[in-house]
CSV table of C-alpha atoms in Angstrom, one decimal:
chain,number,residue,atom,x,y,z
A,17,SER,CA,11.3,-4.3,5.9
A,18,THR,CA,7.6,-5.0,6.5
A,19,THR,CA,4.3,-3.2,5.9
A,20,ALA,CA,5.0,-1.1,8.4
A,21,ASP,CA,7.7,0.7,6.4
A,22,CYS,CA,5.4,1.4,3.7
A,23,ASP,CA,2.3,3.7,2.5
A,24,TYR,CA,-0.8,1.4,1.7
A,25,ARG,CA,-4.3,3.0,1.5
A,26,ALA,CA,-7.4,2.4,0.4
A,27,ILE,CA,-9.3,4.2,-2.2
A,28,THR,CA,-12.9,4.7,-0.9
A,29,THR,CA,-14.0,7.7,-2.2
A,30,ARG,CA,-15.2,8.6,-6.0
A,31,ALA,CA,-12.7,11.8,-5.6
A,32,ALA,CA,-9.9,9.5,-4.6
A,33,LEU,CA,-10.5,7.4,-7.4
A,34,ASP,CA,-9.9,10.0,-10.0
A,35,GLU,CA,-6.9,11.2,-8.4
A,36,LEU,CA,-5.9,7.7,-8.7
A,37,ILE,CA,-6.7,7.1,-12.5
A,38,ASP,CA,-4.9,10.5,-13.3
A,39,THR,CA,-1.8,9.2,-11.4
A,40,LEU,CA,-1.7,5.9,-12.8
A,41,SER,CA,-2.2,7.4,-16.4
A,42,GLN,CA,1.1,9.3,-16.0
A,43,GLN,CA,3.1,6.3,-14.8
A,44,SER,CA,5.7,4.6,-17.2
A,45,LEU,CA,4.8,1.7,-15.4
A,46,ILE,CA,2.3,0.4,-13.0
A,47,SER,CA,1.8,-2.9,-10.9
A,48,VAL,CA,-1.4,-4.4,-11.4
A,49,ASP,CA,-3.1,-7.2,-8.9
A,50,VAL,CA,-6.4,-8.7,-8.0
A,51,GLU,CA,-8.2,-9.6,-4.5
A,52,THR,CA,-10.8,-12.3,-5.0
A,53,ILE,CA,-13.3,-14.5,-3.0
A,54,GLY,CA,-11.8,-17.7,-3.2
A,55,LEU,CA,-9.7,-19.4,-5.8
A,56,GLY,CA,-9.8,-20.0,-9.6
A,57,HIS,CA,-10.0,-17.5,-12.7
A,58,LYS,CA,-14.0,-17.6,-12.1
A,59,ALA,CA,-13.5,-16.2,-8.8
A,60,GLU,CA,-15.3,-12.9,-7.8
A,61,LEU,CA,-13.6,-9.5,-7.7
A,62,CYS,CA,-13.0,-8.6,-4.3
A,63,GLY,CA,-10.7,-5.7,-4.9
A,64,LEU,CA,-8.3,-4.1,-7.3
A,65,CYS,CA,-4.4,-3.1,-6.0
A,66,PHE,CA,-1.9,-0.9,-7.8
A,67,ALA,CA,1.7,0.4,-7.2
A,68,TRP,CA,3.7,2.5,-9.1
A,69,GLN,CA,6.5,3.4,-6.4
A,70,GLU,CA,8.5,1.8,-4.2
A,71,LYS,CA,7.1,0.9,-0.4
A,72,ALA,CA,4.0,2.3,-1.5
A,73,GLY,CA,0.4,0.9,-3.0
A,74,VAL,CA,-3.3,1.1,-3.0
A,75,TYR,CA,-6.0,-1.1,-2.7
A,76,VAL,CA,-9.5,-0.1,-4.1
A,77,PRO,CA,-12.1,-2.6,-2.6
A,78,VAL,CA,-15.5,-3.8,-4.3
A,79,ARG,CA,-16.3,-5.9,-1.9
A,80,SER,CA,-16.1,-5.7,2.1
A,81,PRO,CA,-18.1,-6.4,5.4
A,82,ASP,CA,-18.9,-2.5,5.3
A,83,PRO,CA,-20.1,-1.9,1.3
A,84,ALA,CA,-21.3,1.7,2.3
A,85,SER,CA,-17.4,2.4,3.2
A,86,HIS,CA,-16.5,2.4,-0.2
A,87,LEU,CA,-17.4,2.5,-3.9
A,88,ASP,CA,-19.6,-0.1,-5.8
A,89,TYR,CA,-18.3,-3.0,-8.2
A,90,ALA,CA,-19.6,-1.5,-11.3
A,91,THR,CA,-18.5,2.0,-10.5
A,92,VAL,CA,-14.7,1.0,-9.7
A,93,LEU,CA,-14.5,-1.4,-12.8
A,94,GLU,CA,-16.1,1.4,-15.7
A,95,ALA,CA,-13.6,4.0,-13.9
A,96,LEU,CA,-10.5,1.8,-14.3
A,97,ARG,CA,-11.4,0.2,-17.4
A,98,PRO,CA,-9.7,2.8,-19.8
A,99,VAL,CA,-6.4,2.4,-17.6
A,100,LEU,CA,-6.8,-1.4,-17.3
A,101,GLU,CA,-7.6,-2.0,-20.7
A,102,ASP,CA,-5.0,0.8,-22.2
A,103,ALA,CA,-2.4,-1.1,-24.6
A,104,SER,CA,0.1,1.7,-24.1
A,105,LEU,CA,0.1,2.0,-20.5
A,106,PRO,CA,2.7,-0.8,-19.3
A,107,LYS,CA,1.8,-3.1,-16.7
A,108,CYS,CA,3.2,-5.6,-14.6
A,109,GLY,CA,2.5,-8.0,-11.8
A,110,HIS,CA,3.1,-11.4,-10.1
A,111,ASN,CA,1.2,-14.3,-12.2
A,112,LEU,CA,-0.5,-11.9,-14.0
A,113,LYS,CA,-2.3,-14.7,-15.8
A,114,TYR,CA,-4.5,-15.3,-13.3
A,115,ASP,CA,-5.2,-11.5,-12.8
A,116,PHE,CA,-5.7,-11.2,-16.6
A,117,LEU,CA,-8.5,-14.2,-16.4
A,118,VAL,CA,-10.0,-12.8,-13.3
A,119,LEU,CA,-10.8,-9.4,-15.0
A,120,LYS,CA,-11.4,-11.2,-18.2
A,121,ASN,CA,-14.3,-12.7,-16.6
A,122,ALA,CA,-15.4,-9.5,-15.0
A,123,GLY,CA,-15.6,-7.8,-18.3
A,124,VAL,CA,-11.9,-6.2,-18.4
A,125,ASN,CA,-9.6,-7.1,-20.9
A,126,LEU,CA,-6.2,-6.3,-19.5
A,127,ARG,CA,-3.8,-4.8,-21.9
A,128,GLY,CA,-0.1,-3.4,-21.6
A,129,ILE,CA,1.4,-6.5,-19.8
A,130,VAL,CA,5.1,-6.2,-20.1
A,131,PHE,CA,6.6,-8.3,-17.3
A,132,ASP,CA,5.3,-10.7,-14.9
A,133,THR,CA,7.8,-11.3,-11.6
A,134,MET,CA,6.8,-15.0,-11.7
A,135,VAL,CA,7.6,-16.0,-15.1
A,136,GLY,CA,11.0,-14.1,-14.8
A,137,GLY,CA,11.6,-15.8,-11.4
A,138,TYR,CA,11.0,-19.0,-13.3
A,139,LEU,CA,13.5,-18.0,-16.3
A,140,ALA,CA,15.9,-17.0,-13.8
A,141,GLY,CA,15.8,-19.9,-11.9
A,142,ALA,CA,14.5,-18.8,-8.9
A,143,PRO,CA,13.8,-21.9,-6.3
A,144,GLY,CA,10.2,-21.1,-5.9
A,145,GLN,CA,8.0,-18.7,-7.4
A,146,ALA,CA,5.5,-17.6,-4.6
A,147,LEU,CA,5.5,-13.9,-4.2
A,148,ASN,CA,6.3,-13.7,-0.8
A,149,ASP,CA,9.4,-16.0,-0.9
A,150,MET,CA,10.5,-14.1,-4.1
A,151,ALA,CA,10.0,-10.5,-2.2
A,152,LEU,CA,11.9,-11.9,0.9
A,153,ALA,CA,15.0,-13.2,-1.6
A,154,GLN,CA,15.3,-10.7,-3.5
A,155,LEU,CA,14.1,-7.7,-1.5
A,156,HIS,CA,14.5,-8.7,1.6
A,157,HIS,CA,11.0,-7.5,2.4
A,158,GLU,CA,8.7,-10.0,4.8
A,159,MET,CA,5.4,-10.2,3.2
A,160,MET,CA,2.2,-10.6,5.4
A,161,PRO,CA,0.8,-13.8,5.6
A,162,ILE,CA,-2.6,-14.5,4.0
A,163,THR,CA,-3.3,-16.5,7.4
A,164,ASP,CA,-3.2,-13.2,9.4
A,165,LEU,CA,-6.4,-12.0,7.3
A,166,ILE,CA,-8.5,-15.4,6.8
A,167,GLY,CA,-6.9,-17.7,9.1
A,168,PRO,CA,-5.3,-21.0,8.9
A,169,ARG,CA,-6.2,-23.8,6.2
A,170,GLY,CA,-6.5,-27.2,7.7
A,171,ARG,CA,-8.8,-29.8,9.3
A,172,GLY,CA,-11.5,-28.2,11.1
A,173,ALA,CA,-10.3,-24.6,10.5
A,174,LYS,CA,-13.1,-22.4,8.6
A,175,GLN,CA,-11.2,-19.6,6.9
A,176,LYS,CA,-12.6,-16.4,6.2
A,177,THR,CA,-13.3,-14.9,2.4
A,178,MET,CA,-11.7,-11.8,1.5
A,179,ASP,CA,-15.1,-9.8,1.6
A,180,GLN,CA,-15.1,-10.6,4.9
A,181,VAL,CA,-12.0,-8.8,5.7
A,182,PRO,CA,-12.4,-5.5,7.3
A,183,LEU,CA,-10.8,-2.8,5.0
A,184,ASP,CA,-8.2,-1.8,7.9
A,185,GLN,CA,-6.7,-5.4,7.6
A,186,ILE,CA,-7.4,-6.1,4.0
A,187,THR,CA,-5.7,-2.9,2.7
A,188,PRO,CA,-2.1,-3.3,3.7
A,189,TYR,CA,-2.1,-7.0,2.7
A,190,ALA,CA,-3.6,-5.9,-0.9
A,191,ALA,CA,-1.5,-3.0,-1.4
A,192,GLU,CA,1.6,-4.9,-0.6
A,193,ASP,CA,1.0,-7.4,-3.2
A,194,ALA,CA,1.0,-4.9,-6.1
A,195,ASP,CA,3.6,-3.2,-4.4
């Protein structure tokens, strides 16, 4: 499968965010992922991604080329804080140590982590722990390459940062990470 087979959407209004929070609060397990501007745990948050059912996910942007098209950073973080900090709401993801540190740097204490696919892959002896490799090997799903969004890396290449990628392009990539 590919992103074309999936339902990925952006959450850009307060009503949609409130509905998302209600939905997430009722799940038995949610997948969490962050998109950042650059690398490292001190990287600035660009958006948050969530999934709770197969072949579906959402992206909640906080930075983009068009800030007027979505909610602002403070509004999103404060609204999602109770869900993210709820230790009784189980959360999973890939390389959650990174997400935990990015959110901690943003003032949010991610709690309720029950499973990390990167750690699980390592313990199961998977040959590689990259999310795209594991999705292809385990789920037969080909993920969108990040170079489709920000361009190639290498000599003389000027990559974009995630906050420079338009919402219609970053949404399927980001939501797919959580899915």
